[in-house]
XYZ file of C-alpha atoms in Angstrom:
184
model
C 12.865 34.607 11.099
C 13.902 31.460 11.976
C 17.000 29.926 10.378
C 16.888 26.334 11.879
C 13.975 24.846 13.491
C 13.673 21.592 15.839
C 10.541 19.747 16.416
C 10.514 16.625 19.330
C 7.866 14.421 19.146
C 6.922 15.092 15.105
C 4.822 11.736 15.407
C 2.171 13.796 17.492
C 1.869 16.700 15.242
C -1.844 17.491 14.629
C -2.615 19.111 11.306
C -3.230 22.527 12.824
C 0.362 22.269 13.886
C 1.515 20.997 10.823
C 0.181 24.023 8.790
C 2.020 26.271 11.168
C 4.717 24.526 11.101
C 4.870 24.832 7.293
C 4.054 28.358 7.893
C 7.007 29.376 10.075
C 9.271 26.890 7.684
C 8.596 28.159 4.048
C 6.332 31.513 4.893
C 3.732 31.800 1.901
C 5.728 29.843 -0.565
C 3.934 26.836 -1.113
C 5.816 24.143 0.308
C 5.998 21.983 -3.367
C 7.653 25.368 -4.532
C 9.516 25.783 -1.792
C 13.850 25.273 -2.386
C 15.547 28.227 -0.447
C 16.961 25.748 1.723
C 20.595 27.879 1.945
C 21.449 28.516 5.451
C 18.300 27.061 6.803
C 17.019 23.833 8.169
C 14.101 21.802 9.707
C 15.231 18.990 11.945
C 12.446 17.019 13.622
C 12.465 14.013 15.943
C 9.948 11.241 15.901
C 8.980 7.628 15.694
C 5.687 6.853 13.902
C 5.239 3.615 15.827
C 5.053 5.458 19.579
C 2.537 8.036 18.185
C -0.180 7.777 20.750
C -2.115 11.508 20.813
C -4.620 10.441 17.853
C -7.302 11.296 20.679
C -5.569 14.705 20.684
C -5.678 14.592 16.635
C -2.172 13.711 16.344
C -1.596 12.476 12.797
C 1.478 10.343 12.745
C 1.220 9.877 8.550
C 2.632 13.806 9.318
C 5.798 12.403 10.014
C 5.700 9.744 7.365
C 5.326 12.702 4.830
C 7.666 14.872 6.534
C 10.929 13.715 3.540
C 8.548 14.614 0.896
C 6.834 17.786 2.719
C 10.368 19.619 3.485
C 12.620 17.858 0.578
C 15.919 19.294 -0.117
C 17.206 16.649 -2.286
C 14.492 15.738 -4.834
C 17.115 12.249 -5.810
C 16.799 10.306 -2.459
C 14.733 11.803 0.277
C 15.510 8.472 2.096
C 19.256 10.501 2.908
C 17.416 12.826 5.102
C 16.439 9.992 7.747
C 18.648 8.976 10.422
C 17.240 5.695 12.692
C 17.641 5.348 15.844
C 17.700 1.356 16.202
C 19.607 0.889 19.072
C 17.314 0.601 22.661
C 19.511 1.102 25.866
C 16.210 0.770 28.117
C 14.528 -2.561 27.226
C 15.836 -6.290 27.492
C 15.827 -8.053 23.752
C 12.951 -10.170 25.025
C 10.836 -7.335 24.893
C 11.758 -5.653 22.119
C 11.744 -9.102 20.027
C 7.995 -9.423 21.417
C 7.319 -4.987 20.436
C 9.475 -5.606 16.740
C 6.947 -8.568 16.135
C 4.011 -6.537 16.710
C 4.925 -3.033 15.223
C 6.308 -4.798 12.278
C 2.186 -5.941 11.324
C 1.805 -1.860 11.081
C 1.411 -1.100 7.515
C 2.008 3.008 7.425
C 5.354 3.106 9.174
C 9.085 3.818 8.336
C 10.905 0.485 8.791
C 13.069 -0.101 11.569
C 14.325 -2.553 13.826
C 15.048 -1.931 17.423
C 18.164 -4.103 18.935
C 18.792 -4.231 22.325
C 21.731 -3.552 23.959
C 20.804 -5.255 27.183
C 20.634 -9.140 27.526
C 17.433 -11.315 27.318
C 16.072 -10.336 30.702
C 13.056 -12.192 31.884
C 10.662 -14.130 29.869
C 7.516 -12.385 28.912
C 4.460 -13.458 30.570
C 0.885 -12.527 29.639
C -1.704 -12.743 32.102
C -5.569 -12.392 30.994
C -8.413 -11.378 33.008
C -12.014 -11.655 32.577
C -12.422 -8.230 33.606
C -11.268 -5.009 35.310
C -12.161 -6.465 39.243
C -10.169 -10.119 38.070
C -7.047 -7.728 36.825
C -6.698 -5.608 39.943
C -7.088 -8.479 41.994
C -3.771 -9.878 39.492
C -1.709 -6.848 39.769
C -2.699 -6.666 43.852
C -1.510 -10.202 44.421
C 1.683 -9.605 42.145
C 2.812 -6.673 44.499
C 1.920 -8.898 47.604
C 3.937 -11.879 46.408
C 7.007 -9.634 45.399
C 7.006 -7.488 48.619
C 7.048 -10.952 50.676
C 10.418 -11.217 49.688
C 11.269 -8.528 51.740
C 11.697 -8.675 55.657
C 9.478 -5.122 55.736
C 7.064 -4.002 53.433
C 8.489 -1.729 51.137
C 5.264 -0.522 49.218
C 7.054 2.372 47.630
C 8.767 -0.034 45.271
C 5.941 -0.652 43.356
C 3.913 1.766 40.800
C 0.847 0.572 39.208
C 0.334 2.538 35.766
C -2.799 2.726 33.895
C -4.332 4.458 30.739
C -7.491 6.178 32.281
C -8.254 7.976 35.546
C -11.458 5.368 35.549
C -9.595 2.369 35.843
C -7.933 3.386 39.094
C -11.132 2.757 41.306
C -11.058 -0.864 40.764
C -7.443 -1.064 41.903
C -7.689 1.055 44.822
C -10.472 -1.178 46.159
C -8.056 -4.027 45.470
C -5.421 -2.353 47.940
C -7.775 -0.937 50.029
C -9.277 -4.370 50.381
C -5.502 -5.970 51.052
C -4.403 -3.062 53.696
C -1.879 -1.763 50.816
C -1.196 2.164 50.975
C -1.095 3.964 47.906
C -0.929 7.335 46.784
C -2.550 8.660 43.429
C 0.085 11.151 41.361
C-alpha cells in the first residue's frame, strides 16, 4: 500500500514498532528474503547517541541494525548512511565535551559533531551534595544573573528537570527567595 516510508526519531523505536515497520515495509515476506525495492523505499532519521526513551522500551540498537535489516545493496551497507555532523545550535566547547563523552559508547554509529559557532563560554561543572544544595545553586545563579538588570526579568529564565519529583525542592527554593515561577 505504501511505496515510500519515512520514520523520524528512529532511535526511539521499540520492538513492537519495529515489527510493525517490517510488516508495513515488506509485508509477510521475511526481511532477509525481501529484495523487491523497485519504486519503493524506507528512509529513517535518527541518532543512537540521542536515544532517551529506554524507559518506554525504545532500543537504539534497532537504528544501528537498520542497514542490515533493510538492505538493498549487499556490497556496502555504509552507502545508505548520511551523517549529519554539522551542529548549528551548540558552541564548540559544548560539542567538544559531548563528543568526548559520547565516544566512550561502544554501541553507536561513529560520528563527530562539529560546531558552526565559536568556542562560546567555558563549561563549568557544579557538584552538589544533595537536591537542596542543587536547588539553592540554581536559585542563586538566577538571582545573580537577574541582578544585572535594573528591573527583575524573571521570565528570562527556565529550569528544566528530568522528572516532576525534582520540582518540589526547586519550588521551595524559589518561594524562599520570592522568585515568581510557573510550571509548564
